[in-house]
Amino acid sequence: MHFFEYKNKELYCEDVKISDIANDVKTPFYLYSHATLERHFRAFNDAFNGIDHITCFSMKSNSSMAILRLFANAGGGVDIVSGGELYRALKAGVNPEKIVYSGVGKKAEEMEYALNTGILMFNTESPQEIDRLNEVAGRLNKKARIAIRVNPDVDPQTHPYISTGLKENKFGIDINIACDEYLRASRMQNLEVTGVSCHIGSQLTKVSPFVDALKKLKELIRRLTDSGMDIKYLDLGGGLGITYNDEKPPLPSEYALALKETIGDMNLTLILEPGRVLVGNAGILVAKVLYTKTNQEKNFTVVDAAMNDLARPSLYGSYHGIRAVKMDSENIISMDIVGPICESGDFLAKNREIPALKQGDLIAVMSAGAYGFSMSSSYNSRPRAAEIMVKGNTYYTVRERETYEDLIRGEKIPEFLK
Ligand SMILES: *Cc1c(COP(=O)(O)O)cnc(C)c1O
């Protein structure tokens, strides 16, 4: 459920006409609906009422400080994967006690920063990382709270690039040897073993892989508890899918119910790391048609947003709905919607049957709130897009469009070339 709807054949975000925003801020821009973000957060977080839990938004899906603040105000924490994300989260006002730190390649400096900040927990992913964290914490005279991210070897039945919980993936430690690693970590001076974590993949459209993973984690926790460890947190990662086209993912309430039933009476705090499900359908990318052209094979619509703005179609072949911001044509044709970048892989949609578009028309690329702006780049020296948030009948620029000066910031021509 979201707040991007037509009124009199004009697409609105909440009570604001999208074409009005485009007139003011120019295109392309990302557009987020405050009401949708708030609703998604509450629907997800409230679904876990009845058990101790923390909803730690996976901020790699969208690291806009305005969105981080919104979720923090609603009681959320974040899941970070780098020192840069920690910096952003703190600047946005996220409570460090609700920050968990994931990722296979944490650097010593990043560990130090996180330890000094007092984050809740490190989700460690390898024996060497555990050694390094113990060393860094020792140097700072601190104890690092850790979970080990285990790889439960369940098939999430999603795209191979975003599936992470199979044996063949780079993530975590094999669940069958995790117990030994936990024993090793629990004997280290500067570590406090407090949790178990996993994250099996992204854009999952069934509950069963989550339940399978949870059962395996429960079993592991039982063994760890028997060995005298005090496991306080069970972090189940993120991964709940959304509807891009015709997928029918479970509702957060169905997901939560299945997990609550499987957890039963375990006395733990559950940590969830949703990303896409909170922000994906709360954002769109708005672009303008520059040119249309036709060859013998195809119709092409060239727009002013490209793969540098939204990488998912090029990167994963992902589907994003395309809508005309003004519905003024009934003539349905098949077209490729492409950007200006010099690569054949630069498309936003292929062979899409939608009403014909003409020069100057605005389009909305739907479901672009997750892994949209956060994966964008300035490839082809294209300044990154603006980000706008609508609340009710007002819109706010939450990130300015980059300028040409931004593009060359930090660059230097060495003396010998002068
Ligand atoms: C990417 C990621 C998430 C979020 O995944 P979504 O599919 O966006 O919910 C959560 N946890 C970890 C460790 C991740 O890497």
Coordinates of N, CA and C in Angstrom, one line a residue, residues 124-260:
T124 N 29.7 -10.8 13.3 CA 31.0 -11.1 12.7 C 30.8 -12.3 11.7
E125 N 31.7 -12.3 10.8 CA 31.5 -13.3 9.7 C 32.6 -14.2 9.4
S126 N 33.8 -14.1 10.1 CA 34.9 -15.0 9.9 C 35.8 -15.1 11.1
P127 N 36.5 -16.2 11.3 CA 37.4 -16.4 12.4 C 38.4 -15.2 12.4
Q128 N 38.9 -14.9 11.3 CA 39.9 -13.8 11.3 C 39.3 -12.4 11.7
E129 N 38.1 -12.2 11.3 CA 37.4 -11.0 11.8 C 37.3 -11.0 13.3
I130 N 36.9 -12.1 13.8 CA 36.7 -12.2 15.3 C 38.0 -11.9 16.0
D131 N 39.1 -12.5 15.5 CA 40.5 -12.2 16.1 C 40.8 -10.7 16.0
R132 N 40.5 -10.1 14.9 CA 40.8 -8.7 14.7 C 40.0 -7.8 15.7
L133 N 38.7 -8.2 15.8 CA 37.8 -7.4 16.7 C 38.3 -7.5 18.1
N134 N 38.7 -8.7 18.5 CA 39.2 -8.9 19.9 C 40.4 -8.0 20.1
E135 N 41.3 -8.0 19.1 CA 42.5 -7.2 19.2 C 42.2 -5.7 19.3
V136 N 41.3 -5.2 18.4 CA 41.0 -3.8 18.4 C 40.3 -3.4 19.7
A137 N 39.4 -4.2 20.2 CA 38.7 -3.9 21.5 C 39.7 -3.9 22.6
G138 N 40.7 -4.8 22.6 CA 41.7 -4.9 23.6 C 42.5 -3.6 23.7
R139 N 42.9 -3.1 22.5 CA 43.6 -1.9 22.4 C 42.8 -0.7 23.0
L140 N 41.5 -0.7 22.9 CA 40.7 0.4 23.4 C 40.2 0.1 24.8
N141 N 40.6 -1.1 25.4 CA 40.2 -1.4 26.7 C 38.7 -1.6 26.8
K142 N 38.1 -2.1 25.8 CA 36.6 -2.3 25.7 C 36.3 -3.8 25.4
K143 N 35.0 -4.1 25.7 CA 34.5 -5.4 25.3 C 33.6 -5.2 24.1
A144 N 33.8 -6.0 23.1 CA 32.9 -5.9 21.9 C 31.8 -6.9 22.0
R145 N 30.6 -6.5 21.9 CA 29.4 -7.4 21.9 C 29.3 -8.0 20.5
I146 N 29.3 -9.3 20.4 CA 29.3 -9.9 19.1 C 28.2 -11.0 18.9
A147 N 27.8 -11.1 17.7 CA 27.0 -12.3 17.2 C 27.9 -12.9 16.1
I148 N 27.7 -14.2 15.9 CA 28.4 -14.7 14.7 C 27.3 -14.9 13.6
R149 N 27.5 -14.4 12.5 CA 26.6 -14.6 11.4 C 26.8 -16.0 10.8
V150 N 25.7 -16.8 11.0 CA 25.9 -18.2 10.5 C 25.2 -18.3 9.2
N151 N 25.7 -19.2 8.4 CA 25.1 -19.5 7.1 C 24.3 -20.8 7.3
P152 N 22.9 -20.6 7.3 CA 22.1 -21.8 7.7 C 21.9 -22.8 6.5
D153 N 22.4 -22.4 5.3 CA 22.3 -23.3 4.1 C 20.8 -23.6 3.8
V154 N 20.0 -22.5 3.7 CA 18.6 -22.7 3.2 C 18.5 -21.9 1.9
D155 N 17.7 -22.4 1.0 CA 17.6 -21.8 -0.3 C 16.4 -20.7 -0.2
P156 N 16.8 -19.5 -0.4 CA 15.8 -18.4 -0.3 C 14.9 -18.3 -1.5
Q157 N 15.2 -19.1 -2.6 CA 14.5 -19.0 -3.8 C 14.3 -17.6 -4.4
T158 N 15.4 -16.9 -4.4 CA 15.4 -15.6 -5.0 C 16.5 -15.5 -6.0
H159 N 16.7 -14.3 -6.5 CA 17.8 -14.1 -7.5 C 19.2 -14.5 -7.0
P160 N 20.0 -15.2 -7.7 CA 21.3 -15.7 -7.2 C 22.2 -14.5 -6.7
Y161 N 22.1 -13.3 -7.3 CA 23.0 -12.3 -6.8 C 22.6 -11.8 -5.4
I162 N 21.3 -11.9 -5.1 CA 20.9 -11.4 -3.8 C 20.5 -12.5 -2.8
S163 N 20.9 -13.8 -3.1 CA 20.8 -14.9 -2.2 C 22.1 -15.0 -1.4
T164 N 22.0 -15.1 -0.1 CA 23.2 -15.1 0.7 C 23.3 -16.2 1.7
G165 N 22.3 -17.0 1.8 CA 22.3 -18.0 2.9 C 22.6 -19.4 2.4
L166 N 23.2 -19.6 1.3 CA 23.5 -20.9 0.8 C 25.0 -21.2 1.1
K167 N 25.4 -22.4 1.1 CA 26.8 -22.8 1.4 C 27.8 -22.1 0.4
E168 N 27.3 -21.9 -0.8 CA 28.2 -21.4 -1.8 C 28.4 -19.9 -1.7
N169 N 27.7 -19.2 -0.9 CA 27.8 -17.8 -0.8 C 29.0 -17.4 0.2
K170 N 29.4 -16.1 0.0 CA 30.6 -15.6 0.8 C 30.3 -15.3 2.2
F171 N 29.0 -15.3 2.6 CA 28.6 -14.7 3.8 C 28.6 -15.7 5.0
G172 N 28.9 -15.2 6.2 CA 28.8 -15.9 7.4 C 29.7 -17.1 7.6
I173 N 29.4 -17.9 8.6 CA 30.2 -19.1 8.9 C 29.2 -20.3 8.9
D174 N 29.6 -21.3 8.3 CA 28.8 -22.5 8.1 C 28.2 -22.9 9.5
I175 N 26.9 -23.1 9.5 CA 26.2 -23.3 10.8 C 26.8 -24.6 11.5
N176 N 27.3 -25.5 10.7 CA 27.8 -26.8 11.3 C 29.1 -26.6 12.1
I177 N 29.8 -25.6 11.8 CA 31.1 -25.4 12.5 C 31.0 -24.1 13.4
A178 N 29.8 -23.5 13.4 CA 29.7 -22.3 14.2 C 29.9 -22.5 15.7
C179 N 29.5 -23.6 16.2 CA 29.5 -23.9 17.6 C 31.0 -23.8 18.1
D180 N 31.9 -24.4 17.4 CA 33.3 -24.3 17.8 C 33.8 -22.9 17.7
E181 N 33.4 -22.2 16.7 CA 33.8 -20.8 16.6 C 33.3 -20.0 17.8
Y182 N 32.0 -20.3 18.2 CA 31.5 -19.6 19.3 C 32.3 -19.9 20.6
L183 N 32.7 -21.1 20.8 CA 33.4 -21.5 22.0 C 34.8 -20.7 22.0
R184 N 35.4 -20.7 20.8 CA 36.7 -19.9 20.7 C 36.5 -18.5 21.0
A185 N 35.4 -17.9 20.5 CA 35.2 -16.4 20.7 C 34.8 -16.2 22.2
S186 N 34.1 -17.1 22.8 CA 33.7 -16.9 24.2 C 34.9 -16.9 25.2
R187 N 36.0 -17.5 24.7 CA 37.2 -17.5 25.6 C 38.0 -16.2 25.4
M188 N 37.7 -15.4 24.5 CA 38.5 -14.2 24.2 C 38.2 -13.1 25.2
Q189 N 39.2 -12.5 25.6 CA 39.2 -11.4 26.7 C 38.3 -10.3 26.4
N190 N 38.3 -9.8 25.1 CA 37.7 -8.5 24.8 C 36.4 -8.7 24.0
L191 N 35.9 -9.9 24.0 CA 34.6 -10.1 23.3 C 33.6 -10.6 24.3
E192 N 32.3 -10.2 24.1 CA 31.2 -10.7 24.8 C 30.2 -11.3 23.8
V193 N 30.1 -12.6 23.9 CA 29.2 -13.3 22.9 C 27.8 -13.0 23.4
T194 N 27.0 -12.3 22.5 CA 25.6 -12.0 23.0 C 24.6 -12.4 22.0
G195 N 25.0 -12.8 20.8 CA 23.9 -13.0 19.8 C 24.2 -14.1 18.8
V196 N 23.2 -14.4 18.0 CA 23.3 -15.2 16.8 C 22.6 -14.5 15.7
S197 N 23.2 -14.5 14.5 CA 22.6 -13.8 13.4 C 22.7 -14.5 12.1
C198 N 21.8 -14.2 11.2 CA 21.8 -14.7 9.8 C 21.1 -13.7 8.9
H199 N 21.3 -13.8 7.7 CA 20.6 -13.0 6.7 C 20.6 -13.9 5.4
I200 N 19.5 -14.4 5.0 CA 19.6 -15.4 4.0 C 19.4 -14.9 2.5
G201 N 19.0 -13.7 2.4 CA 18.9 -13.2 1.0 C 17.9 -12.1 1.0
S202 N 17.6 -11.6 -0.2 CA 16.7 -10.5 -0.4 C 15.6 -10.8 -1.4
Q203 N 14.5 -10.0 -1.3 CA 13.4 -10.1 -2.1 C 12.8 -11.5 -2.1
L204 N 12.7 -12.0 -0.8 CA 12.0 -13.3 -0.6 C 10.5 -13.2 -0.7
T205 N 9.8 -14.1 -1.3 CA 8.4 -14.0 -1.5 C 7.7 -15.1 -0.8
K206 N 8.4 -15.9 0.0 CA 7.8 -16.9 0.8 C 8.3 -16.8 2.3
V207 N 7.4 -17.3 3.2 CA 7.8 -17.3 4.6 C 8.7 -18.5 4.9
S208 N 8.5 -19.6 4.2 CA 9.1 -20.8 4.6 C 10.7 -20.8 4.8
P209 N 11.4 -20.1 3.9 CA 12.9 -20.1 4.1 C 13.3 -19.4 5.4
F210 N 12.5 -18.4 5.8 CA 12.8 -17.7 7.0 C 12.6 -18.6 8.2
V211 N 11.5 -19.4 8.1 CA 11.1 -20.3 9.2 C 12.2 -21.4 9.3
D212 N 12.6 -21.9 8.1 CA 13.6 -23.0 8.1 C 14.9 -22.5 8.8
A213 N 15.3 -21.2 8.4 CA 16.5 -20.7 9.0 C 16.4 -20.5 10.5
L214 N 15.2 -20.0 10.9 CA 15.0 -19.7 12.3 C 15.1 -21.0 13.1
K215 N 14.5 -22.1 12.6 CA 14.6 -23.4 13.3 C 16.0 -23.8 13.5
K216 N 16.8 -23.6 12.4 CA 18.3 -24.0 12.5 C 19.0 -23.2 13.6
L217 N 18.6 -21.9 13.6 CA 19.3 -21.0 14.6 C 18.9 -21.3 16.0
K218 N 17.6 -21.7 16.2 CA 17.1 -22.1 17.5 C 17.9 -23.2 18.1
E219 N 18.1 -24.2 17.2 CA 18.9 -25.4 17.5 C 20.3 -25.0 18.0
L220 N 20.9 -24.1 17.2 CA 22.2 -23.7 17.5 C 22.2 -23.0 18.9
I221 N 21.2 -22.1 19.1 CA 21.2 -21.3 20.4 C 21.1 -22.3 21.5
R222 N 20.3 -23.4 21.4 CA 20.1 -24.3 22.4 C 21.5 -24.9 22.8
R223 N 22.3 -25.3 21.8 CA 23.6 -25.9 22.0 C 24.5 -24.8 22.7
L224 N 24.5 -23.6 22.3 CA 25.3 -22.6 22.9 C 25.0 -22.3 24.3
T225 N 23.7 -22.3 24.6 CA 23.2 -22.1 26.0 C 23.7 -23.3 26.8
D226 N 23.6 -24.5 26.3 CA 24.0 -25.6 27.0 C 25.5 -25.5 27.4
S227 N 26.3 -24.9 26.5 CA 27.7 -24.7 26.7 C 28.0 -23.5 27.6
G228 N 26.9 -22.9 28.2 CA 27.1 -21.8 29.2 C 27.1 -20.4 28.6
M229 N 26.8 -20.3 27.3 CA 26.8 -18.9 26.8 C 25.5 -18.3 27.0
D230 N 25.5 -16.9 27.1 CA 24.3 -16.2 27.4 C 23.9 -15.4 26.1
I231 N 23.1 -16.1 25.3 CA 22.6 -15.5 24.1 C 21.4 -14.6 24.3
K232 N 21.5 -13.3 24.1 CA 20.4 -12.4 24.4 C 19.7 -12.0 23.1
Y233 N 20.4 -12.0 22.0 CA 19.8 -11.5 20.7 C 19.8 -12.5 19.6
L234 N 18.7 -12.6 19.0 CA 18.6 -13.4 17.8 C 18.3 -12.5 16.6
D235 N 19.2 -12.3 15.7 CA 19.1 -11.4 14.6 C 18.8 -12.2 13.3
L236 N 17.6 -12.0 12.8 CA 17.2 -12.8 11.7 C 17.4 -12.1 10.3
G237 N 18.1 -11.0 10.3 CA 18.4 -10.3 9.1 C 17.2 -9.7 8.4
G238 N 17.3 -9.4 7.1 CA 16.2 -8.8 6.4 C 15.7 -9.7 5.3
G239 N 15.2 -9.2 4.2 CA 15.0 -10.0 3.1 C 13.5 -10.1 2.6
L240 N 12.6 -9.6 3.4 CA 11.2 -9.8 3.0 C 11.0 -9.0 1.7
G241 N 10.4 -9.7 0.7 CA 10.2 -9.1 -0.6 C 9.0 -8.1 -0.7
I242 N 9.0 -7.5 -1.9 CA 7.9 -6.5 -2.2 C 7.3 -6.8 -3.6
T243 N 6.2 -6.2 -3.9 CA 5.6 -6.3 -5.2 C 6.2 -5.3 -6.1
Y244 N 7.0 -5.8 -7.1 CA 7.4 -4.9 -8.2 C 6.5 -5.0 -9.4
N245 N 6.0 -6.3 -9.6 CA 5.2 -6.5 -10.8 C 4.0 -7.4 -10.3
D246 N 4.2 -8.7 -10.3 CA 3.1 -9.5 -9.9 C 3.5 -10.5 -8.8
E247 N 4.6 -10.2 -8.1 CA 5.0 -11.0 -6.9 C 3.9 -10.8 -5.8
K248 N 3.8 -11.9 -5.1 CA 2.8 -11.9 -3.9 C 3.5 -12.2 -2.6
P249 N 4.4 -11.3 -2.2 CA 5.1 -11.6 -0.9 C 4.1 -11.6 0.3
P250 N 4.5 -12.3 1.3 CA 3.7 -12.3 2.5 C 3.6 -10.9 3.1
L251 N 2.5 -10.6 3.8 CA 2.4 -9.3 4.5 C 3.4 -9.4 5.7
P252 N 3.8 -8.2 6.2 CA 4.6 -8.2 7.4 C 3.9 -9.0 8.6
S253 N 2.6 -8.8 8.6 CA 1.9 -9.5 9.7 C 2.0 -11.0 9.6
E254 N 2.0 -11.5 8.4 CA 2.1 -13.0 8.2 C 3.5 -13.5 8.5
Y255 N 4.4 -12.7 8.0 CA 5.8 -13.0 8.3 C 6.1 -13.0 9.8
A256 N 5.6 -12.0 10.5 CA 5.8 -11.9 11.9 C 5.2 -13.0 12.7
L257 N 4.0 -13.3 12.3 CA 3.2 -14.4 12.9 C 4.0 -15.7 12.8
A258 N 4.5 -16.1 11.6 CA 5.2 -17.3 11.4 C 6.5 -17.3 12.3
L259 N 7.1 -16.2 12.4 CA 8.4 -16.2 13.2 C 8.0 -16.3 14.7
K260 N 7.0 -15.6 15.1 CA 6.6 -15.6 16.5 C 6.3 -17.0 16.9

